[in-house]
Coordinates of N, CA and C and ligand atoms in Angstrom, one line a residue:
M3 N -49.3 -3.7 -64.6 CA -50.2 -5.0 -64.6 C -48.6 -6.0 -64.0
A4 N -49.2 -6.9 -63.2 CA -48.4 -7.5 -62.7 C -47.7 -9.2 -63.3
S5 N -46.7 -9.4 -63.1 CA -46.4 -11.2 -64.0 C -47.6 -11.9 -63.9
L6 N -47.6 -12.2 -65.3 CA -48.7 -13.4 -65.5 C -47.9 -14.2 -64.8
R7 N -49.0 -15.5 -64.0 CA -48.3 -16.3 -63.5 C -49.1 -17.5 -64.2
L8 N -48.3 -18.6 -63.5 CA -49.1 -20.5 -64.6 C -50.2 -20.4 -63.5
G9 N -51.3 -20.7 -64.6 CA -52.4 -21.3 -64.6 C -53.7 -19.9 -65.1
D10 N -52.3 -18.6 -64.7 CA -53.3 -17.3 -65.1 C -54.6 -17.5 -66.8
T11 N -55.8 -16.9 -66.4 CA -55.6 -16.8 -68.1 C -55.5 -15.8 -68.3
A12 N -54.5 -16.0 -70.0 CA -54.4 -15.4 -71.1 C -54.4 -14.2 -71.2
P13 N -54.5 -12.8 -71.1 CA -55.2 -11.8 -71.0 C -55.9 -11.5 -73.0
D14 N -57.0 -11.3 -72.8 CA -57.3 -11.5 -74.5 C -57.0 -9.8 -74.9
F15 N -57.0 -9.7 -75.9 CA -56.7 -7.8 -76.8 C -57.3 -8.5 -78.6
E16 N -57.1 -6.9 -78.6 CA -57.8 -6.6 -80.4 C -56.2 -6.2 -80.6
Q17 N -55.1 -6.4 -81.9 CA -54.0 -5.0 -81.9 C -54.1 -5.8 -83.7
D18 N -53.7 -5.2 -83.9 CA -52.7 -5.1 -85.1 C -51.1 -6.2 -86.0
S19 N -51.7 -7.1 -86.5 CA -50.1 -7.6 -87.0 C -50.0 -7.5 -88.6
S20 N -49.5 -8.1 -89.1 CA -48.7 -8.2 -90.2 C -49.1 -9.4 -91.2
E21 N -50.3 -9.7 -90.5 CA -51.8 -10.3 -91.1 C -52.4 -9.5 -91.1
G22 N -52.9 -8.5 -90.8 CA -54.1 -7.8 -90.2 C -54.3 -7.9 -88.4
P23 N -55.2 -7.2 -87.8 CA -55.5 -6.8 -86.8 C -56.1 -8.7 -86.3
I24 N -55.9 -8.7 -85.0 CA -56.0 -10.0 -84.4 C -56.9 -9.9 -83.2
R25 N -58.3 -10.1 -82.7 CA -58.9 -10.5 -82.0 C -58.6 -12.0 -80.9
F26 N -56.9 -12.4 -80.5 CA -56.6 -12.9 -79.7 C -57.2 -14.0 -79.1
H27 N -58.0 -14.5 -78.5 CA -59.1 -15.5 -78.1 C -60.1 -16.3 -78.8
Q28 N -60.2 -15.0 -80.0 CA -61.2 -15.4 -81.3 C -60.0 -16.6 -82.2
W29 N -59.3 -15.7 -82.0 CA -57.9 -16.2 -83.3 C -57.3 -17.8 -83.0
L30 N -56.7 -17.3 -81.6 CA -56.8 -19.1 -81.4 C -57.6 -20.6 -81.5
G31 N -58.7 -19.3 -81.0 CA -60.0 -20.3 -81.0 C -60.1 -22.1 -80.3
D32 N -59.7 -23.0 -80.4 CA -59.7 -24.6 -80.0 C -57.9 -25.0 -79.3
S33 N -57.4 -24.1 -80.1 CA -56.2 -24.8 -79.9 C -54.8 -24.1 -79.3
W34 N -54.0 -24.4 -79.2 CA -52.9 -24.6 -78.1 C -52.2 -22.7 -78.8
G35 N -51.6 -22.2 -78.1 CA -50.6 -21.4 -78.7 C -49.6 -21.0 -78.0
V36 N -49.1 -19.9 -78.8 CA -47.7 -19.7 -78.2 C -47.3 -18.4 -79.1
L37 N -47.0 -18.0 -78.0 CA -47.5 -15.9 -78.3 C -45.8 -15.4 -78.0
F38 N -45.1 -15.2 -78.6 CA -43.1 -14.9 -78.2 C -43.2 -13.6 -78.4
S39 N -42.4 -13.3 -76.9 CA -41.8 -11.8 -78.1 C -40.6 -11.5 -78.3
H40 N -40.0 -10.1 -79.2 CA -38.6 -9.9 -79.6 C -38.8 -8.9 -79.9
P41 N -37.3 -8.3 -78.9 CA -37.1 -6.8 -78.6 C -37.3 -6.2 -79.8
A42 N -37.0 -6.4 -80.8 CA -37.1 -5.4 -81.8 C -37.1 -5.8 -84.1
D43 N -37.8 -5.5 -85.0 CA -37.2 -5.7 -85.9 C -35.6 -5.4 -86.5
F44 N -35.7 -6.0 -87.4 CA -34.3 -5.4 -88.4 C -33.2 -6.2 -87.2
T45 N -33.1 -7.2 -86.5 CA -31.8 -7.6 -85.0 C -31.5 -8.9 -85.2
P46 N -29.7 -9.6 -85.3 CA -30.3 -10.6 -86.5 C -30.5 -11.6 -85.4
V47 N -30.3 -11.8 -84.4 CA -31.2 -12.6 -83.0 C -32.2 -13.0 -83.4
C48 N -33.4 -12.1 -83.3 CA -34.4 -12.3 -83.9 C -35.0 -12.3 -85.0
T49 N -34.0 -12.4 -86.1 CA -34.2 -12.8 -87.7 C -34.2 -14.7 -87.1
T50 N -32.4 -15.0 -86.6 CA -32.6 -16.8 -86.6 C -34.1 -17.1 -86.1
E51 N -34.9 -16.2 -84.9 CA -35.5 -17.1 -83.9 C -37.1 -17.5 -85.2
L52 N -37.2 -16.3 -85.4 CA -38.6 -16.5 -86.5 C -38.3 -16.9 -87.3
G53 N -37.1 -17.4 -88.0 CA -37.1 -18.5 -89.1 C -36.9 -19.7 -88.9
L54 N -36.5 -20.3 -88.1 CA -36.6 -21.0 -87.1 C -38.3 -21.6 -87.1
T55 N -39.0 -20.1 -85.8 CA -40.6 -20.4 -86.0 C -41.0 -21.1 -87.3
A56 N -40.4 -20.2 -88.2 CA -41.3 -21.0 -90.1 C -41.6 -22.7 -90.3
K57 N -40.0 -22.2 -90.1 CA -39.6 -24.2 -90.4 C -40.0 -24.9 -89.6
L58 N -40.8 -24.3 -88.7 CA -41.1 -25.9 -87.7 C -43.1 -25.2 -87.7
K59 N -43.2 -24.7 -88.6 CA -45.2 -24.6 -88.3 C -45.1 -26.1 -88.9
D60 N -45.0 -27.5 -89.6 CA -45.6 -28.5 -89.4 C -45.4 -29.0 -87.6
E61 N -44.2 -29.2 -86.9 CA -44.2 -29.6 -85.6 C -45.6 -28.4 -85.0
F62 N -45.4 -27.6 -85.7 CA -46.8 -26.3 -84.2 C -48.0 -27.8 -84.3
A63 N -48.4 -27.2 -86.4 CA -49.3 -27.7 -87.1 C -50.2 -29.0 -86.2
R64 N -48.6 -30.3 -86.0 CA -49.1 -31.2 -85.4 C -49.6 -32.0 -84.1
R65 N -48.8 -30.7 -83.4 CA -49.5 -30.2 -81.6 C -50.4 -29.9 -81.8
N66 N -51.3 -29.1 -83.0 CA -52.8 -28.1 -82.6 C -52.3 -27.1 -82.0
V67 N -51.6 -26.2 -82.3 CA -50.7 -25.6 -81.9 C -50.4 -24.0 -82.6
K68 N -50.6 -22.7 -82.3 CA -50.5 -21.2 -83.3 C -49.9 -20.4 -82.9
V69 N -49.4 -19.8 -83.3 CA -47.7 -19.0 -82.8 C -47.8 -17.9 -84.0
I70 N -48.1 -16.9 -82.8 CA -48.1 -15.5 -82.3 C -46.7 -14.4 -82.0
A71 N -46.3 -13.8 -82.7 CA -44.4 -13.1 -82.2 C -45.6 -11.5 -82.0
L72 N -44.7 -11.3 -81.4 CA -44.7 -9.4 -81.5 C -43.1 -8.7 -81.1
S73 N -43.2 -7.6 -81.4 CA -42.5 -6.6 -80.9 C -43.6 -5.1 -81.2
V74 N -42.4 -4.3 -80.5 CA -43.5 -3.0 -80.9 C -43.0 -1.8 -81.7
D75 N -43.0 -2.5 -82.8 CA -42.2 -2.1 -84.1 C -43.4 -2.2 -85.0
P76 N -44.5 -1.0 -86.0 CA -45.5 -1.4 -87.0 C -45.7 -2.2 -88.1
V77 N -46.6 -2.4 -88.4 CA -46.9 -3.1 -89.7 C -46.4 -3.2 -90.5
D78 N -46.1 -2.5 -90.9 CA -45.0 -1.7 -92.4 C -43.0 -1.7 -92.3
S79 N -43.1 -2.1 -90.8 CA -41.4 -2.3 -90.6 C -41.9 -3.7 -90.4
H80 N -42.5 -4.3 -89.6 CA -43.1 -6.1 -89.8 C -42.6 -6.5 -90.9
R81 N -43.5 -6.2 -92.2 CA -43.6 -6.3 -93.3 C -42.5 -6.4 -94.6
K82 N -41.3 -5.6 -94.4 CA -40.4 -5.4 -94.8 C -39.3 -6.5 -94.5
W83 N -39.7 -6.7 -92.8 CA -38.2 -7.1 -92.1 C -38.6 -8.6 -92.8
I84 N -39.6 -9.0 -92.3 CA -40.2 -10.8 -92.7 C -39.7 -11.1 -94.5
G85 N -39.9 -10.0 -95.0 CA -38.7 -10.2 -96.4 C -36.9 -10.7 -96.3
D86 N -36.8 -10.1 -95.4 CA -35.2 -10.2 -94.5 C -35.2 -11.5 -95.0
I87 N -36.6 -11.8 -93.5 CA -36.0 -13.1 -93.2 C -36.7 -14.1 -94.0
N88 N -37.5 -14.0 -94.7 CA -37.2 -15.3 -95.8 C -35.9 -15.3 -96.6
T89 N -35.7 -14.6 -97.0 CA -34.1 -14.2 -97.9 C -33.3 -15.1 -97.2
T90 N -32.8 -14.3 -95.6 CA -32.9 -14.8 -95.0 C -31.9 -16.1 -94.5
Q91 N -33.3 -16.4 -93.9 CA -33.4 -17.6 -93.3 C -33.9 -18.8 -94.1
N92 N -34.1 -18.3 -95.7 CA -34.2 -19.3 -96.3 C -36.0 -20.2 -96.2
T93 N -36.8 -19.0 -95.5 CA -38.1 -19.9 -95.5 C -39.6 -19.4 -95.8
V94 N -40.5 -19.1 -95.4 CA -41.6 -18.1 -95.3 C -42.6 -18.4 -94.1
V95 N -41.7 -16.7 -93.3 CA -43.0 -16.7 -92.5 C -44.5 -16.9 -92.5
N96 N -44.6 -17.9 -92.1 CA -46.6 -18.0 -92.1 C -47.1 -17.8 -91.1
F97 N -47.2 -16.7 -89.8 CA -48.0 -17.5 -88.6 C -47.3 -15.3 -88.5
P98 N -48.6 -14.9 -88.1 CA -48.8 -13.3 -87.8 C -47.8 -12.6 -86.5
I99 N -46.8 -12.0 -87.1 CA -46.3 -10.8 -86.0 C -47.0 -9.7 -85.9
L100 N -47.2 -9.6 -84.2 CA -48.4 -8.1 -83.6 C -47.2 -7.4 -84.1
A101 N -48.0 -5.8 -84.2 CA -47.5 -5.1 -84.3 C -47.9 -3.7 -83.3
D102 N -47.0 -4.0 -82.0 CA -47.4 -3.6 -80.8 C -46.6 -2.0 -80.7
A103 N -47.2 -1.1 -81.3 CA -46.6 0.4 -80.9 C -46.9 1.1 -79.7
D104 N -48.4 0.9 -79.5 CA -49.3 1.1 -78.6 C -48.6 0.6 -77.2
R105 N -47.6 -0.6 -77.0 CA -47.5 -1.1 -76.0 C -48.7 -1.7 -74.9
K106 N -49.8 -2.1 -76.1 CA -51.2 -2.6 -75.2 C -50.8 -4.4 -75.0
V107 N -50.5 -4.9 -75.8 CA -50.1 -6.6 -75.0 C -48.9 -6.4 -74.6
S108 N -48.0 -5.3 -74.4 CA -46.9 -5.4 -73.9 C -47.0 -5.2 -72.6
E109 N -48.3 -4.3 -73.0 CA -48.8 -3.5 -70.8 C -48.7 -5.3 -70.5
L110 N -50.3 -5.3 -70.7 CA -51.1 -6.8 -70.4 C -50.4 -8.3 -70.3
Y111 N -48.6 -8.0 -70.3 CA -48.0 -9.3 -70.4 C -46.5 -9.0 -69.9
D112 N -46.5 -7.9 -69.1 CA -45.9 -7.6 -69.1 C -44.0 -7.6 -69.9
L113 N -44.4 -7.3 -71.1 CA -43.5 -7.7 -72.0 C -41.8 -6.5 -71.7
I114 N -42.6 -5.9 -71.3 CA -41.1 -4.3 -71.4 C -40.8 -4.7 -69.2
H115 N -39.0 -4.6 -69.7 CA -38.6 -4.7 -68.3 C -37.5 -3.8 -67.8
P116 N -38.0 -2.5 -67.0 CA -37.5 -1.1 -67.5 C -35.7 -1.6 -66.9
N117 N -35.3 -2.0 -66.6 CA -34.2 -2.4 -65.7 C -33.8 -3.6 -67.0
A118 N -34.0 -3.7 -68.4 CA -33.1 -4.3 -69.3 C -33.3 -3.2 -70.2
S119 N -34.3 -3.1 -70.9 CA -34.7 -2.1 -71.8 C -36.3 -1.1 -71.3
T120 N -35.8 0.1 -71.9 CA -37.4 0.8 -71.9 C -37.8 0.8 -72.5
T121 N -37.2 0.7 -73.6 CA -38.2 1.3 -74.5 C -38.5 -0.4 -75.4
A122 N -37.1 -1.7 -75.4 CA -37.8 -2.9 -76.1 C -38.0 -4.0 -75.4
T123 N -39.0 -4.8 -76.1 CA -39.6 -6.0 -75.3 C -39.3 -6.6 -75.1
V124 N -38.7 -7.3 -73.9 CA -38.1 -8.9 -73.6 C -38.1 -10.1 -74.5
R125 N -37.5 -11.5 -74.2 CA -37.2 -12.2 -75.1 C -38.3 -13.5 -74.1
S126 N -40.1 -12.9 -74.3 CA -40.8 -13.8 -73.2 C -41.8 -14.7 -73.9
L127 N -41.8 -15.4 -73.5 CA -42.6 -16.7 -74.8 C -43.6 -17.5 -73.7
F128 N -44.4 -17.9 -73.8 CA -46.1 -18.1 -73.2 C -46.7 -19.0 -73.7
V129 N -46.8 -20.5 -73.7 CA -47.1 -21.1 -73.8 C -49.3 -21.2 -73.5
I130 N -49.9 -21.5 -74.4 CA -51.2 -20.9 -74.3 C -51.4 -22.3 -74.0
D131 N -52.8 -22.8 -73.6 CA -54.0 -24.6 -73.9 C -55.4 -23.9 -73.8
P132 N -55.7 -24.8 -74.3 CA -57.2 -24.5 -75.4 C -57.6 -23.9 -73.9
Q133 N -57.9 -23.4 -72.8 CA -59.0 -23.0 -72.5 C -58.1 -21.8 -71.7
K134 N -57.1 -21.3 -72.4 CA -55.9 -20.3 -72.4 C -55.9 -19.7 -71.4
K135 N -55.1 -20.9 -70.9 CA -55.1 -20.4 -69.6 C -53.0 -21.0 -69.5
I136 N -52.6 -19.7 -69.0 CA -50.9 -20.2 -69.5 C -50.6 -21.5 -68.8
R137 N -49.8 -22.1 -69.5 CA -49.5 -23.2 -68.7 C -47.3 -22.7 -69.2
L138 N -47.2 -22.1 -69.5 CA -45.0 -22.2 -69.7 C -45.3 -20.6 -69.6
T139 N -44.6 -20.3 -69.0 CA -43.6 -19.0 -69.4 C -42.3 -18.9 -69.5
I140 N -41.6 -18.2 -69.8 CA -40.0 -18.7 -69.9 C -39.9 -16.5 -70.5
T141 N -38.3 -16.3 -69.9 CA -38.1 -15.1 -70.1 C -36.8 -15.2 -70.5
Y142 N -35.6 -15.0 -71.4 CA -34.8 -14.5 -71.8 C -34.2 -13.0 -72.0
P143 N -32.7 -13.1 -71.9 CA -32.1 -11.3 -72.2 C -32.4 -11.6 -74.0
A144 N -31.8 -10.5 -74.0 CA -31.9 -10.0 -75.5 C -30.7 -10.5 -76.9
S145 N -29.8 -11.1 -75.9 CA -28.6 -11.9 -76.6 C -28.9 -13.3 -76.8
T146 N -29.0 -13.6 -76.2 CA -29.6 -15.2 -76.4 C -31.2 -15.6 -76.8
G147 N -30.5 -16.2 -78.3 CA -31.3 -17.1 -79.1 C -32.7 -18.1 -78.2
R148 N -34.1 -18.4 -78.4 CA -34.1 -19.5 -78.4 C -34.5 -20.8 -78.1
N149 N -34.5 -21.8 -77.6 CA -34.6 -23.0 -77.8 C -36.1 -23.5 -78.5
F150 N -36.0 -23.3 -79.9 CA -37.2 -23.6 -80.4 C -38.1 -25.2 -80.5
D151 N -35.9 -26.1 -79.9 CA -36.9 -27.6 -80.0 C -37.6 -28.3 -78.3
E152 N -36.5 -26.7 -77.5 CA -37.3 -27.0 -76.0 C -39.1 -26.2 -75.8
I153 N -38.8 -25.8 -76.5 CA -40.3 -24.9 -76.6 C -41.2 -26.3 -76.8
L154 N -40.7 -26.8 -78.7 CA -41.9 -28.4 -78.1 C -41.9 -29.2 -77.8
R155 N -40.7 -29.3 -77.1 CA -40.4 -30.2 -76.0 C -41.3 -30.4 -75.1
V156 N -41.3 -28.7 -74.3 CA -42.1 -28.7 -73.7 C -43.9 -28.7 -73.8
I157 N -44.1 -28.7 -74.8 CA -45.2 -28.4 -75.2 C -45.8 -30.2 -75.1
D158 N -45.2 -30.7 -75.5 CA -45.3 -32.1 -75.9 C -45.7 -32.7 -74.4
S159 N -44.3 -32.7 -73.5 CA -44.8 -32.8 -72.2 C -45.9 -32.0 -71.5
L160 N -45.9 -30.8 -71.7 CA -48.1 -30.4 -71.3 C -48.5 -31.3 -71.7
Q161 N -48.9 -31.6 -72.8 CA -49.2 -32.3 -73.9 C -49.7 -33.7 -73.3
L162 N -48.8 -34.6 -72.7 CA -48.6 -35.4 -72.7 C -49.7 -35.0 -71.0
T163 N -49.1 -34.3 -70.8 CA -49.7 -34.4 -68.6 C -51.7 -34.4 -69.2
E164 N -51.6 -33.4 -70.4 CA -53.0 -33.0 -70.3 C -53.8 -34.4 -70.5
Y165 N -53.2 -35.3 -71.8 CA -54.3 -36.2 -72.2 C -54.0 -37.4 -71.9
H166 N -52.5 -38.3 -71.2 CA -52.7 -39.5 -70.4 C -51.7 -39.3 -69.4
S167 N -52.1 -38.2 -68.6 CA -52.2 -38.2 -67.1 C -50.6 -38.4 -67.0
V168 N -49.5 -38.1 -67.2 CA -48.1 -38.8 -67.1 C -46.7 -37.0 -67.1
A169 N -46.5 -37.3 -66.0 CA -45.1 -35.9 -66.0 C -44.0 -36.3 -67.0
T170 N -42.6 -35.8 -66.6 CA -42.2 -36.2 -67.8 C -40.9 -35.6 -67.0
P171 N -40.1 -37.3 -66.9 CA -38.5 -36.3 -65.7 C -38.4 -35.2 -66.7
G172 N -36.7 -35.2 -65.5 CA -35.7 -34.6 -66.5 C -34.5 -34.7 -66.9
N173 N -35.1 -34.1 -68.5 CA -34.5 -34.3 -69.2 C -35.2 -35.4 -70.5
W174 N -36.0 -34.8 -70.0 CA -37.2 -36.4 -70.5 C -37.0 -35.8 -72.1
K175 N -36.7 -36.9 -73.3 CA -37.3 -37.2 -75.0 C -37.7 -37.3 -75.0
D176 N -38.5 -37.0 -76.6 CA -39.6 -38.0 -77.3 C -39.6 -39.4 -77.1
G177 N -40.6 -40.1 -76.1 CA -40.1 -41.4 -76.4 C -39.6 -42.3 -75.3
D178 N -38.9 -41.5 -75.2 CA -38.7 -41.9 -73.3 C -39.4 -42.6 -72.4
D179 N -39.5 -42.8 -71.2 CA -40.1 -43.7 -70.4 C -40.1 -42.1 -69.4
V180 N -41.7 -42.2 -69.6 CA -42.8 -40.9 -68.8 C -43.0 -41.4 -67.5
V181 N -43.6 -41.0 -66.3 CA -44.2 -40.3 -65.3 C -45.3 -40.9 -64.8
I182 N -46.1 -41.3 -63.5 CA -47.9 -42.0 -64.2 C -47.4 -40.2 -63.1
V183 N -48.6 -39.5 -62.6 CA -48.6 -38.3 -61.9 C -49.3 -38.9 -60.9
P184 N -48.4 -38.8 -59.6 CA -49.0 -38.7 -58.2 C -50.2 -39.1 -58.1
S185 N -51.3 -37.6 -58.7 CA -52.7 -37.8 -58.1 C -53.3 -39.0 -58.2
L186 N -52.8 -39.9 -59.5 CA -53.2 -41.5 -59.8 C -53.4 -42.6 -58.9
Q187 N -53.8 -42.5 -58.0 CA -54.1 -44.0 -57.0 C -54.7 -45.2 -57.9
D188 N -55.3 -45.1 -57.6 CA -57.0 -46.3 -57.9 C -56.1 -46.7 -59.1
P189 N -56.3 -48.4 -58.6 CA -55.4 -49.1 -59.1 C -56.2 -49.7 -60.9
E190 N -57.2 -49.5 -60.3 CA -58.0 -49.9 -62.3 C -57.8 -49.2 -62.9
V191 N -58.0 -47.4 -62.1 CA -57.8 -46.7 -63.0 C -56.2 -47.4 -63.7
I192 N -55.8 -46.9 -63.0 CA -54.1 -47.3 -64.0 C -53.7 -48.1 -64.8
R193 N -54.4 -49.9 -64.7 CA -54.3 -50.2 -65.5 C -55.1 -50.5 -67.1
Q194 N -56.0 -49.8 -66.3 CA -57.2 -49.5 -68.3 C -56.0 -48.6 -69.0
K195 N -55.8 -47.2 -67.9 CA -54.8 -46.0 -68.9 C -53.5 -47.0 -68.9
F196 N -53.1 -47.4 -68.4 CA -51.8 -47.5 -69.0 C -51.7 -49.1 -68.4
P197 N -52.2 -49.5 -70.2 CA -52.2 -51.5 -70.2 C -50.9 -52.4 -71.0
K198 N -49.8 -51.0 -71.1 CA -48.4 -51.6 -70.9 C -47.5 -51.6 -69.8
G199 N -48.2 -51.5 -68.5 CA -47.6 -51.5 -67.3 C -47.1 -50.3 -67.0
Y200 N -46.4 -50.4 -65.8 CA -45.8 -49.6 -65.1 C -44.1 -49.9 -63.3
R201 N -42.8 -49.5 -63.9 CA -42.2 -50.3 -63.0 C -42.1 -49.2 -61.4
A202 N -42.7 -49.6 -60.6 CA -42.2 -48.6 -59.3 C -40.9 -48.6 -58.8
V203 N -40.5 -47.1 -59.0 CA -39.2 -47.5 -58.7 C -38.8 -47.3 -57.6
T204 N -39.9 -46.4 -56.4 CA -40.2 -46.2 -55.3 C -41.9 -46.5 -55.3
S205 N -42.5 -46.4 -54.7 CA -44.4 -45.8 -54.2 C -44.2 -44.7 -55.2
Y206 N -44.2 -43.9 -54.6 CA -44.4 -42.5 -55.7 C -43.2 -41.8 -57.2
L207 N -42.4 -42.5 -57.5 CA -41.7 -42.5 -58.7 C -42.3 -44.0 -59.4
R208 N -43.2 -43.8 -60.7 CA -44.1 -44.9 -61.2 C -43.5 -44.5 -62.8
L209 N -42.2 -45.5 -63.8 CA -42.2 -45.2 -64.9 C -43.1 -46.0 -65.8
T210 N -42.9 -45.4 -67.6 CA -44.5 -46.2 -68.1 C -44.1 -45.9 -69.2
P211 N -43.8 -47.0 -70.6 CA -43.8 -46.5 -71.3 C -44.9 -45.9 -71.7
Q212 N -44.1 -44.0 -72.7 CA -44.6 -43.4 -73.3 C -45.8 -43.3 -74.0
P213 N -47.1 -43.3 -73.6 CA -48.3 -44.2 -73.9 C -49.0 -43.3 -75.6
N214 N -48.4 -42.5 -75.8 CA -48.8 -42.2 -77.1 C -47.6 -42.5 -78.5
K215 N -47.1 -43.0 -77.9 CA -45.8 -44.1 -78.7 C -46.3 -45.6 -79.5
A216 N -46.9 -46.3 -80.3 CA -46.7 -47.4 -80.9 C -45.8 -48.7 -79.7
Ligands
LIG591 C1 -31.0 -9.0 -81.1 O1 -30.1 -9.7 -82.1 O2 -31.6 -8.5 -80.1 C2 -30.1 -8.9 -80.3 C3 -28.5 -9.1 -80.2 C4 -27.8 -8.8 -79.5 C5 -28.3 -7.4 -77.9 C6 -29.4 -7.8 -78.4 C7 -30.2 -7.6 -78.8

């Protein structure tokens, strides 16, 4: 399978998980989704990442995002490891971990990069929208844990674009001004969409207060 690209449909699959068999598209339903892979169970960086993800349960729920992890370890290994994560990270893992022992999903999502490792999945992450389109792909090396605050920040940006026709500037943080998308040119539509007004720094850089903030 060639690498998945932004805008591609996230491949559907059926696979076993720590919470039983999952049909991916059906499991996603109308939610946004985050699918992320990690190299292996019982490894240190992965333990912290899955603990962090569990602690962000309310943040993902508030954004209508379902989260699912994956490695090529079997279900019984996942279940034992979840006990370790809960104890050491002081949380309760509240999302499924796909048990991709037959590498079905790893092949569909190109998660094994043979020049990095022939056996373990890389640290990839996909954000998937409710139409099942891939909206973000990132791949980190095994030794670098991902920044889950950044994942939430990107989801916020994607949802602002999707629902409010704005883009987010470099280093944007929640609450900062945002950018009216260049495709929006009709002054009447702009006036209706952005009642707080906007500031044109140039004809193409138009800043407006974040629309979903009071
Ligand atoms: C890990 O925790 O997954 C890991 C840590 C160092 C190197 C490779 C993997």
